[in-house]
Coordinates of C-alpha atoms in Angstrom, one line a residue:
M1019 CA 98.2 118.9 93.1
L1020 CA 95.3 121.7 92.4
Q1021 CA 95.2 122.0 89.1
D1022 CA 91.6 124.4 88.2
L1023 CA 89.8 125.9 91.3
S1024 CA 86.2 127.4 89.8
I1025 CA 84.0 129.4 92.2
R1026 CA 80.2 130.3 91.9
N1027 CA 77.8 132.6 94.1
F1028 CA 79.9 132.0 97.3
A1029 CA 79.6 134.4 99.9
I1030 CA 80.5 137.5 98.4
I1031 CA 82.5 135.8 95.6
D1032 CA 79.9 135.8 92.6
E1033 CA 82.2 134.2 89.8
L1034 CA 86.0 132.8 91.1
S1035 CA 88.1 130.7 88.5
L1036 CA 91.8 130.1 89.4
S1037 CA 94.6 127.7 87.8
L1038 CA 97.5 127.1 90.0
E1039 CA 101.0 125.1 89.9
E1040 CA 103.3 123.5 91.7
G1041 CA 105.3 125.0 94.3
L1042 CA 104.2 127.9 96.7
T1043 CA 101.9 130.3 96.0
V1044 CA 100.9 132.7 98.2
L1045 CA 97.6 134.6 98.5
T1046 CA 97.5 138.3 100.0
G1047 CA 95.0 141.4 100.3
E1048 CA 93.9 143.5 103.0
T1049 CA 91.5 142.1 105.7
G1050 CA 88.1 141.3 104.1
A1051 CA 88.4 141.0 100.8
G1052 CA 87.9 137.3 100.6
K1053 CA 91.1 135.3 100.8
S1054 CA 90.0 132.7 103.9
I1055 CA 86.4 132.7 102.0
I1056 CA 88.4 130.9 99.3
I1057 CA 89.6 128.5 102.0
D1058 CA 86.1 127.7 102.8
A1059 CA 85.3 127.2 99.7
V1060 CA 87.7 124.3 99.7
Q1061 CA 86.5 122.8 102.7
L1062 CA 83.2 122.6 101.3
L1063 CA 84.8 121.2 98.1
V1064 CA 86.9 118.5 100.0
G1065 CA 83.4 117.5 102.6
A1066 CA 83.2 119.9 105.1
R1067 CA 79.5 120.9 106.4
G1068 CA 77.4 123.5 104.1
S1069 CA 75.1 125.6 105.0
A1070 CA 72.5 128.3 103.5
E1071 CA 74.2 131.2 104.6
F1072 CA 77.3 130.3 102.0
V1073 CA 75.4 131.2 98.9
R1074 CA 75.7 134.5 97.7
H1075 CA 72.2 136.5 98.1
G1076 CA 69.6 136.4 95.3
E1077 CA 71.2 133.4 94.0
K1078 CA 69.6 129.8 93.3
K1079 CA 73.2 127.9 94.7
A1080 CA 77.1 128.1 95.0
E1081 CA 78.9 125.9 93.0
I1082 CA 82.6 125.2 93.8
E1083 CA 84.4 122.5 91.2
G1084 CA 88.0 121.8 91.8
V1085 CA 90.2 119.6 89.2
F1086 CA 93.3 117.7 91.1
S1087 CA 95.9 115.8 89.5
A1088 CA 97.0 112.5 91.5
P1089 CA 100.2 110.3 89.7
A1090 CA 99.9 106.9 89.3
G1091 CA 99.9 104.9 92.9
H1092 CA 98.2 107.9 95.1
P1093 CA 96.2 106.7 97.9
V1094 CA 93.4 108.6 96.1
F1095 CA 93.5 105.3 93.8
N1096 CA 92.2 103.0 96.2
K1097 CA 89.9 105.3 98.2
C1098 CA 87.7 106.0 94.4
Q1099 CA 88.1 102.1 93.6
E1100 CA 86.7 101.5 97.3
F1101 CA 84.0 103.5 96.0
G1102 CA 83.1 102.5 92.6
I1103 CA 84.6 106.0 91.3
E1104 CA 87.1 105.7 87.8
I1105 CA 90.1 107.8 87.3
E1106 CA 90.9 108.6 83.9
D1107 CA 94.4 110.1 82.8
E1108 CA 95.4 110.9 86.6
M1109 CA 92.3 113.3 87.5
V1110 CA 89.9 113.5 89.7
L1111 CA 86.3 116.1 89.6
L1112 CA 85.2 117.0 92.6
K1113 CA 82.3 119.1 92.4
R1114 CA 80.4 120.6 95.5
D1115 CA 76.4 122.2 95.4
I1116 CA 74.7 124.3 97.8
S1117 CA 71.2 125.1 97.3
S1118 CA 69.7 128.0 98.8
S1119 CA 67.3 125.8 101.1
G1120 CA 70.0 124.4 102.3
K1121 CA 70.2 121.0 100.7
S1122 CA 73.8 119.9 98.8
S1123 CA 75.0 117.7 96.2
C1124 CA 78.3 115.9 95.7
R1125 CA 80.5 114.4 92.7
I1126 CA 83.3 113.1 91.9
N1127 CA 84.7 112.7 88.6
G1128 CA 80.5 112.8 87.6
K1129 CA 79.1 110.6 90.0
L1130 CA 77.3 111.5 92.8
V1131 CA 78.4 110.5 96.2
T1132 CA 78.0 111.0 99.9
I1133 CA 79.4 113.8 101.8
S1134 CA 81.0 110.6 103.7
I1135 CA 82.6 109.8 100.6
L1136 CA 83.8 113.2 99.0
R1137 CA 85.1 114.0 103.1
E1138 CA 87.2 110.7 102.7
V1139 CA 88.6 111.0 98.8
G1140 CA 89.3 114.4 99.5
S1141 CA 91.0 114.3 102.7
A1142 CA 93.7 111.7 99.9
L1143 CA 93.7 115.0 97.7
I1144 CA 94.1 118.0 100.4
D1145 CA 94.8 119.1 103.7
I1146 CA 94.4 122.5 105.1
H1147 CA 95.7 124.1 108.1
G1148 CA 94.5 127.4 110.0
Q1149 CA 96.2 128.5 113.1
H1150 CA 93.1 127.2 115.1
E1151 CA 92.7 123.8 113.1
S1152 CA 95.6 121.0 111.6
Q1153 CA 93.9 118.0 111.5
E1154 CA 95.8 115.0 112.0
L1155 CA 98.9 116.8 114.2
M1156 CA 95.9 118.2 116.1
D1157 CA 94.5 114.7 116.9
E1158 CA 95.8 112.5 119.1
S1159 CA 93.8 109.3 117.7
A1160 CA 95.9 110.0 114.8
H1161 CA 99.5 110.1 115.8
I1162 CA 99.9 106.7 115.5
N1163 CA 98.8 106.7 112.6
L1164 CA 101.3 109.4 111.2
L1165 CA 104.2 107.8 113.5
D1166 CA 103.4 104.4 111.8
Q1167 CA 103.4 106.3 108.5
F1168 CA 107.3 108.0 109.4
G1169 CA 108.6 104.7 109.6
A1170 CA 106.6 103.0 107.1
K1171 CA 109.6 101.2 105.5
E1172 CA 109.9 99.1 108.4
I1173 CA 106.7 99.2 110.3
S1174 CA 103.5 98.6 108.0
E1175 CA 105.6 94.7 107.1
A1176 CA 105.1 94.6 110.5
K1177 CA 102.2 95.7 110.9
N1178 CA 100.3 93.9 108.3
N1179 CA 101.7 90.4 110.7
Y1180 CA 100.1 91.6 113.2
Q1181 CA 96.8 92.9 111.4
E1182 CA 97.0 88.8 109.9
I1183 CA 97.1 87.5 113.0
Y1184 CA 94.5 90.2 114.7
D1185 CA 91.8 89.5 112.7
V1186 CA 92.4 85.3 114.1
Y1187 CA 92.3 86.1 117.0
A1188 CA 89.0 88.6 116.8
D1189 CA 87.0 85.8 115.8
L1190 CA 88.4 83.6 118.0
K1191 CA 87.6 85.5 120.6
K1192 CA 84.0 86.2 119.5
Q1193 CA 82.9 83.0 118.9
I1194 CA 83.8 82.2 122.7
R1195 CA 81.7 85.4 123.7
S1196 CA 78.6 83.5 121.3
L1197 CA 79.5 80.4 123.5
S1198 CA 79.7 82.3 126.9
E1199 CA 76.3 84.0 126.8
N1200 CA 74.5 83.2 129.9
D1201 CA 72.4 79.8 129.7
Q1202 CA 69.0 81.1 129.1
Q1203 CA 69.7 82.7 126.5
M1204 CA 71.6 79.5 125.0
A1205 CA 68.4 77.9 125.6
H1206 CA 66.9 80.0 123.6
R1207 CA 68.3 80.1 121.0
L1208 CA 69.6 76.3 120.7
D1209 CA 64.9 76.2 120.4
L1210 CA 65.2 78.7 117.6
I1211 CA 68.0 77.0 115.7
Q1212 CA 66.8 73.0 116.1
F1213 CA 63.1 74.7 115.2
Q1214 CA 65.1 76.0 111.9
Y1215 CA 67.2 73.1 111.3
K1216 CA 64.5 70.0 111.5
E1217 CA 62.1 72.8 109.7
I1218 CA 64.7 72.7 106.5
Q1219 CA 65.5 68.7 107.1
D1220 CA 62.4 67.9 106.3
A1221 CA 61.9 69.5 103.1
D1222 CA 64.5 67.6 102.2
L1223 CA 65.6 70.3 99.4
S1224 CA 67.5 69.3 96.5
I1225 CA 69.6 71.7 94.3
N1226 CA 68.0 73.5 90.9
E1227 CA 64.9 71.5 92.2
D1228 CA 63.0 74.6 92.6
E1229 CA 64.1 75.5 88.8
E1230 CA 62.5 72.2 87.3
L1231 CA 59.0 72.5 89.3
M1232 CA 58.9 75.4 87.4
E1233 CA 59.1 74.2 84.3
E1234 CA 56.8 71.3 84.8
K1235 CA 54.4 73.4 86.1
I1236 CA 54.9 75.7 82.9
R1237 CA 54.3 72.4 81.1
L1238 CA 51.2 71.1 82.6
S1239 CA 49.3 74.4 82.8
N1240 CA 49.6 74.8 79.1
F1241 CA 48.9 71.3 77.8
E1242 CA 46.3 71.5 75.7
K1243 CA 49.0 74.8 73.8
L1244 CA 51.3 72.3 73.8
Y1245 CA 49.4 69.3 72.1
E1246 CA 47.7 71.1 69.8
S1247 CA 51.4 72.3 68.8
L1248 CA 52.5 68.9 68.1
Q1249 CA 49.8 67.5 66.9
T1250 CA 50.0 69.9 64.1
A1251 CA 53.3 69.9 63.4
Y1252 CA 53.6 66.5 63.4
D1253 CA 50.1 66.2 61.3
A1254 CA 52.2 68.8 58.7
L1255 CA 54.8 66.6 58.4
Q1256 CA 52.8 62.9 58.7
G1257 CA 50.1 61.5 56.0
E1258 CA 49.2 62.5 52.4
Q1259 CA 50.5 65.5 50.8
R1260 CA 52.2 66.4 54.0
G1261 CA 55.4 67.7 54.1
L1262 CA 57.4 64.3 54.2
D1263 CA 55.4 62.6 51.4
W1264 CA 56.7 65.9 49.0
T1265 CA 60.3 66.1 50.5
G1266 CA 60.4 62.1 49.8
L1267 CA 59.3 62.5 46.1
A1268 CA 61.7 65.4 46.0
M1269 CA 64.9 63.2 47.1
S1270 CA 63.5 60.5 44.6
N1271 CA 63.8 62.6 41.7
M1272 CA 67.0 64.3 42.8
E1273 CA 68.0 60.9 43.1
H1274 CA 67.5 60.7 39.1
A1275 CA 68.4 63.6 38.1
A1276 CA 72.0 63.0 39.7
A1277 CA 72.3 59.9 38.5
I1278 CA 72.5 61.8 35.2
D1279 CA 74.4 65.1 36.0
V1280 CA 77.4 64.4 38.4
E1281 CA 76.9 67.7 39.5
L1282 CA 73.8 67.6 41.2
K1283 CA 74.4 64.7 43.5
D1284 CA 75.4 67.2 47.0
V1285 CA 71.6 69.0 46.5
S1286 CA 70.4 65.7 45.7
D1287 CA 72.1 63.9 49.3
A1288 CA 71.4 67.6 51.2
I1289 CA 67.6 66.8 50.5
S1290 CA 68.1 63.0 51.2
S1291 CA 69.9 64.4 54.7
Q1292 CA 66.7 65.9 55.3
F1293 CA 64.7 64.1 54.4
Y1294 CA 65.6 61.8 57.2
L1295 CA 66.2 64.1 59.9
L1296 CA 62.5 65.3 59.1
E1297 CA 61.4 61.9 59.6
D1298 CA 63.3 61.3 62.7
S1299 CA 61.5 64.0 63.8
A1300 CA 57.9 63.6 63.1
R1301 CA 58.7 59.9 65.1
E1302 CA 60.2 61.8 68.0
I1303 CA 57.0 63.8 68.1
R1304 CA 54.9 61.4 67.6
Q1305 CA 56.5 59.4 70.9
H1306 CA 56.3 63.0 73.1
L1307 CA 52.2 62.9 71.8
D1308 CA 51.9 59.5 72.9
G1309 CA 54.0 60.1 76.9
L1310 CA 51.9 63.3 77.3
E1311 CA 49.0 63.1 79.6
F1312 CA 47.5 66.4 81.6
D1313 CA 47.4 65.7 85.6
P1314 CA 46.0 67.7 87.5
E1315 CA 47.3 66.0 90.5
R1316 CA 50.9 66.8 90.1
L1317 CA 50.2 70.1 89.1
Q1318 CA 48.6 71.0 92.7
M1319 CA 51.0 69.0 94.2
I1320 CA 54.2 70.4 92.4
E1321 CA 52.4 74.1 93.6
D1322 CA 52.6 73.0 97.0
R1323 CA 56.1 72.3 96.3
L1324 CA 56.9 75.9 95.0
N1325 CA 55.3 77.6 98.3
E1326 CA 56.6 75.4 101.2
I1327 CA 60.5 76.4 98.8
N1328 CA 59.4 80.1 98.8
Q1329 CA 58.6 79.8 102.4
L1330 CA 62.2 78.7 103.2
K1331 CA 63.9 81.4 101.2
R1332 CA 61.9 84.4 102.5
K1333 CA 63.2 83.0 105.7
Y1334 CA 66.7 81.6 105.1
G1335 CA 67.9 83.3 101.7
S1336 CA 67.0 84.1 98.1
S1337 CA 67.9 80.3 97.0
I1338 CA 68.2 76.9 97.6
E1339 CA 71.5 77.4 97.8
D1340 CA 71.6 79.9 100.8
I1341 CA 69.0 78.1 102.0
M1342 CA 71.1 74.6 102.5
E1343 CA 74.5 77.2 103.4
Y1344 CA 72.3 78.5 106.0
F1345 CA 71.2 75.0 107.5
S1346 CA 74.9 73.9 106.8
G1347 CA 76.3 76.5 109.5
I1348 CA 73.3 75.7 112.0
E1349 CA 74.1 72.4 111.7
E1350 CA 77.8 73.8 113.2
E1351 CA 76.2 76.3 116.1
I1352 CA 73.9 73.6 117.5
E1353 CA 76.7 71.0 117.2
A1354 CA 78.6 73.6 119.1
I1355 CA 75.8 74.6 121.7
T1356 CA 75.2 70.9 122.5
N1357 CA 78.7 70.1 122.5
K1358 CA 79.4 73.6 124.7
D1359 CA 81.6 72.4 127.5
S1360 CA 84.1 70.4 125.0
S1361 CA 83.8 73.4 121.8
L1362 CA 84.7 76.6 124.4
E1363 CA 87.5 74.6 126.0
E1364 CA 88.9 73.7 122.0
L1365 CA 88.4 77.5 121.3
K1366 CA 90.1 78.9 124.1
Y1367 CA 92.7 76.2 123.6
K1368 CA 93.3 78.2 120.3
L1369 CA 93.0 81.5 120.7
E1370 CA 95.9 80.5 123.5
S1371 CA 97.7 79.3 120.4
V1372 CA 96.7 82.6 118.6
K1373 CA 98.0 84.3 121.1
K1374 CA 101.1 83.4 121.4
D1375 CA 101.6 84.3 118.0
L1376 CA 99.9 87.7 118.1
S1377 CA 102.3 88.8 121.2
V1378 CA 106.1 88.1 119.6
E1379 CA 104.3 90.1 116.3
A1380 CA 102.5 92.9 118.8
E1381 CA 106.3 93.4 120.7
N1382 CA 108.1 93.1 117.3
L1383 CA 105.6 96.1 116.4
S1384 CA 105.8 98.1 119.4
A1385 CA 109.3 98.1 119.2
L1386 CA 110.3 99.1 115.6
R1387 CA 107.6 101.8 116.9
R1388 CA 109.4 102.9 119.4
K1389 CA 113.0 103.3 117.3
W1390 CA 111.2 104.9 114.8
A1391 CA 109.4 107.7 117.6
D1392 CA 113.5 108.1 118.6
I1393 CA 114.0 108.8 114.9
L1394 CA 111.1 111.3 114.5
T1395 CA 111.9 113.2 117.8
E1396 CA 115.4 113.7 116.8
A1397 CA 114.0 115.0 113.5
I1398 CA 111.4 117.3 114.9
H1399 CA 113.9 118.3 117.8
G1400 CA 116.2 119.8 114.3
E1401 CA 113.1 121.5 112.4
L1402 CA 112.5 123.2 116.2
K1403 CA 116.1 124.2 116.1
A1404 CA 115.0 125.9 112.3
L1405 CA 112.5 127.3 113.8
Y1406 CA 114.7 128.8 116.4
M1407 CA 113.0 126.7 119.4
D1408 CA 116.0 124.7 120.0
K1409 CA 114.7 124.6 123.8
A1410 CA 111.8 122.8 122.9
V1411 CA 111.2 119.5 124.1
F1412 CA 109.1 117.1 121.6
K1413 CA 108.3 113.5 122.6
V1414 CA 106.2 110.6 122.0
Y1415 CA 104.9 109.3 124.4
F1416 CA 104.2 106.0 124.8
A1417 CA 101.0 105.0 127.4
E1418 CA 101.3 102.3 130.2
T1419 CA 98.9 99.7 128.2
R1420 CA 98.3 96.2 129.7
P1421 CA 100.8 93.5 127.4
D1422 CA 97.5 91.4 126.0
Q1423 CA 95.1 94.5 125.3
Y1424 CA 95.7 93.6 122.0
K1425 CA 94.1 96.4 119.6
A1426 CA 93.3 96.1 116.0
D1427 CA 96.9 98.6 114.8
G1428 CA 98.5 96.7 118.2
V1429 CA 99.6 97.4 121.4
D1430 CA 100.4 100.7 121.6
E1431 CA 98.7 104.0 122.7
I1432 CA 100.8 106.6 121.4
E1433 CA 100.4 110.6 121.7
F1434 CA 103.2 113.7 121.1
Y1435 CA 103.7 115.3 123.5
I1436 CA 105.6 119.0 123.8
S1437 CA 107.2 121.2 126.0
T1438 CA 108.1 124.7 124.5
N1439 CA 110.1 126.3 127.9
P1440 CA 113.3 125.2 129.2
G1441 CA 112.0 123.6 133.0
E1442 CA 108.2 122.8 131.9
P1443 CA 106.6 119.4 131.9
L1444 CA 106.3 118.0 128.6
K1445 CA 102.1 118.3 127.9
P1446 CA 100.0 116.6 125.3
L1447 CA 100.7 118.5 121.5
I1448 CA 97.4 119.8 121.6
K1449 CA 97.3 121.6 124.6
V1450 CA 99.8 123.7 123.6
A1451 CA 98.3 127.2 124.2
S1452 CA 100.1 130.0 121.9
G1453 CA 99.3 130.6 118.8
G1454 CA 103.2 131.1 117.5
E1455 CA 104.4 128.3 118.8
I1456 CA 101.3 126.7 117.7
S1457 CA 102.1 127.1 114.3
R1458 CA 106.0 126.5 114.4
M1459 CA 105.0 123.1 115.8
M1460 CA 102.7 122.4 113.3
L1461 CA 105.1 123.6 110.6
A1462 CA 108.1 121.5 112.0
L1463 CA 105.6 117.7 112.1
K1464 CA 104.0 119.3 108.6
T1465 CA 107.3 119.7 107.2
I1466 CA 108.4 116.0 108.2
F1467 CA 105.2 114.0 107.6
S1468 CA 104.9 115.8 103.9
Q1469 CA 107.0 113.4 102.7
H1470 CA 104.8 110.6 104.1
Q1471 CA 101.8 111.2 103.5
G1472 CA 101.0 111.4 99.7
I1473 CA 98.6 114.9 99.8
T1474 CA 99.0 116.3 97.5
S1475 CA 98.1 119.7 98.6
I1476 CA 98.5 121.8 101.3
I1477 CA 96.6 125.2 102.1
F1478 CA 98.1 127.4 105.4
D1479 CA 95.4 129.7 106.3
E1480 CA 97.0 132.0 108.3
V1481 CA 99.4 129.9 110.0
D1482 CA 102.3 132.6 111.0
T1483 CA 100.2 134.7 112.9
G1484 CA 101.4 135.9 116.0
V1485 CA 105.1 135.8 114.6
S1486 CA 107.9 138.1 113.5
G1487 CA 111.3 139.1 112.9
R1488 CA 113.9 135.9 112.3
V1489 CA 110.6 133.6 113.2
A1490 CA 108.9 134.9 110.7
Q1491 CA 111.8 133.9 108.1
A1492 CA 112.0 130.8 109.6
I1493 CA 108.3 130.1 109.0
A1494 CA 108.8 131.1 105.4
E1495 CA 111.4 129.1 104.8
K1496 CA 110.4 126.3 107.0
I1497 CA 106.3 126.3 104.0
Y1498 CA 108.9 126.9 101.1
S1499 CA 110.4 123.1 102.0
I1500 CA 107.0 121.8 102.6
S1501 CA 106.8 123.2 98.6
S1502 CA 109.6 120.7 97.2
H1503 CA 107.2 117.5 98.2
S1504 CA 103.6 119.1 97.9
Q1505 CA 101.8 122.0 96.2
V1506 CA 101.6 124.3 98.9
L1507 CA 98.4 127.5 98.9
C1508 CA 99.0 129.9 101.8
I1509 CA 97.4 132.6 102.7
S1510 CA 100.2 134.6 105.0
H1511 CA 100.0 138.4 105.9
L1512 CA 103.8 138.1 106.1
P1513 CA 106.0 139.4 103.9
Q1514 CA 108.5 137.2 103.9
V1515 CA 106.8 134.4 102.5
A1516 CA 105.2 136.3 100.0
A1517 CA 108.9 137.0 99.2
I1518 CA 109.5 133.3 98.9
S1519 CA 106.8 132.0 97.2
D1520 CA 106.9 130.9 93.2
R1521 CA 103.6 132.6 92.5
H1522 CA 101.8 135.6 94.0
L1523 CA 97.9 136.3 93.6
F1524 CA 96.2 139.7 94.8
I1525 CA 92.9 139.1 96.6
S1526 CA 90.7 142.6 96.2
K1527 CA 87.3 143.3 96.5
E1528 CA 84.9 146.3 95.0
V1529 CA 81.3 147.2 95.2
K1530 CA 79.5 147.4 91.8
N1531 CA 75.9 148.3 91.1
D1532 CA 76.0 148.5 95.4
R1533 CA 77.2 144.5 95.3
T1534 CA 80.9 143.4 96.8
H1535 CA 82.5 141.5 93.8
T1536 CA 85.9 139.3 94.9
S1537 CA 88.8 138.8 92.2
V1538 CA 91.8 137.4 92.2
S1539 CA 95.0 138.6 90.1
P1540 CA 98.3 137.6 89.4
L1541 CA 100.8 139.8 90.0
D1542 CA 104.2 140.5 88.0
K1543 CA 107.6 141.4 89.5
E1544 CA 106.7 145.3 89.8
D1545 CA 103.1 144.5 91.4
R1546 CA 104.7 141.8 93.9
V1547 CA 107.5 144.4 95.2
K1548 CA 104.2 146.9 95.8
E1549 CA 102.4 144.7 97.6
I1550 CA 105.0 143.3 100.2
S1551 CA 105.7 146.9 100.2
R1552 CA 102.8 147.6 101.3
M1553 CA 102.2 144.4 103.7
I1554 CA 106.0 145.8 105.4
S1555 CA 104.1 149.5 106.0
G1556 CA 100.7 148.5 106.7
V1557 CA 99.4 151.6 104.6
E1558 CA 102.1 153.4 103.3
I1559 CA 104.6 153.5 100.7
T1560 CA 107.8 154.7 101.0
D1561 CA 110.9 154.3 99.5
L1562 CA 111.8 152.5 102.2
T1563 CA 109.5 150.1 102.3
I1564 CA 110.1 149.9 98.7
S1565 CA 113.6 148.8 99.4
H1566 CA 113.0 146.4 102.3
A1567 CA 110.8 144.5 99.6
E1568 CA 113.3 143.8 96.9
E1569 CA 115.9 143.3 99.4
L1570 CA 113.6 140.8 101.1
I1571 CA 112.7 139.5 97.3
N1572 CA 116.5 139.0 96.5
L1573 CA 117.2 136.9 100.3
A1574 CA 114.5 134.6 99.0
H1575 CA 115.9 134.2 95.7
T1576 CA 119.5 133.3 97.0
I1577 CA 117.7 130.9 99.7
K1578 CA 115.8 129.3 97.0
K1579 CA 118.9 129.1 95.2
S1580 CA 120.6 127.3 97.5
A1581 CA 118.4 124.6 98.4
V1582 CA 117.8 123.1 94.8

């Protein structure tokens, strides 16, 4: 859920900090006080497009910061892992800055990210709904995913089985398409890869050859230094008054001493051991010196060979292993093109075999979707009835598709349809015109899907516009029921929604020093009654509206108590 929200220098907000809790929080206030500006800030925080117009006049930048808590296993963990973002203590910090020049910077847990990454992570944390904007529910391309989430208990396994076979199917189709290109393109491709094949083959590369040649080049390029160092080391060990003579003298005398004092035997043995080791080392140095020979032709040959290898690396890979892997790939491609007809036949045979398996999985997936579509339809009709839309008809529409029209998510094309008035035909949900009907339809769907989407926070921005009376009360109860699954923040003009909330925040604005300032205040019991009374009457608060407000709060308390 969204725990803390901080906004600075954003539109008419100079500085605002909110600490939020679980359940339903309602935000009310006069029109123009800044309620929707707060929602605009949250939208920017989760990836909406920003501009310099959002920066408060006279300031250099606007800053928005939100702290979210997410339980272990929440989808946001996979999202953050995908982008290399660490989550500690199940907390996600989003930060968005917009400068007066229009530039924007985004951070997640301190890591600088792109706006698209911020949008992906933000969409897993918060869902914002307005009267004319309801994201996934009003996007027909997302309806199939919503149905899959609703029936995930059975659909997810079938979908995974389908997608595993689909990946093989798609790869085979790609290979067939590649081999089925026109003869001229294929001939050009064959000429190119045959040239590449011969070039790599003629090079006769061996693994680690470049590293071994580089070591030899270093030795030959530094021949004089190497020879001088070895000769000096050998001279220091061998000859009169050299290291071995002195060590030998020490060994001889320690042997005499150890014969007198047995406690010196270990020291004597150690010196003897070192003497023989040094003697062996001197012998190896001598052999190496005798074998040293400067060969300028060999050095030139090594440089030519390294140059040849580097040329191949520039063309085919950053290492000899990469070059050999590429070589193996084009060898298979040459064979496939050379034996094009037989290769095509083999691939088509494999494709037909895979299609049979894919068809079975597609039919199983589609059958499960139709089963859960019926369950979803029944559930939504129940929700609509509670919202006084008992005459409305909802349907999950499956478009006619060809049996072999396989896609990554199956063969189904799904869209939500609705008819809100008896006798009217079913139409796509996105074409439902009435604002009040949109609000109720969206709430019915959201009530169901909020239990399956894993969103931690949901914001409703005046989704109750255009309704009143018993419908307003039903909407209030529906919004409250959603808050039992997700944290809900709701901007509302309905006193019924304000009355049923767990917390009530009042947004106001005032002018100080010729500048407008927005502030947010939590309302206590007495102030809450006054604010709901104002919402009922519009302007003047009377004893009657006070009594009505108290009645609404008591009714809401009864409803909430019975819902526990």
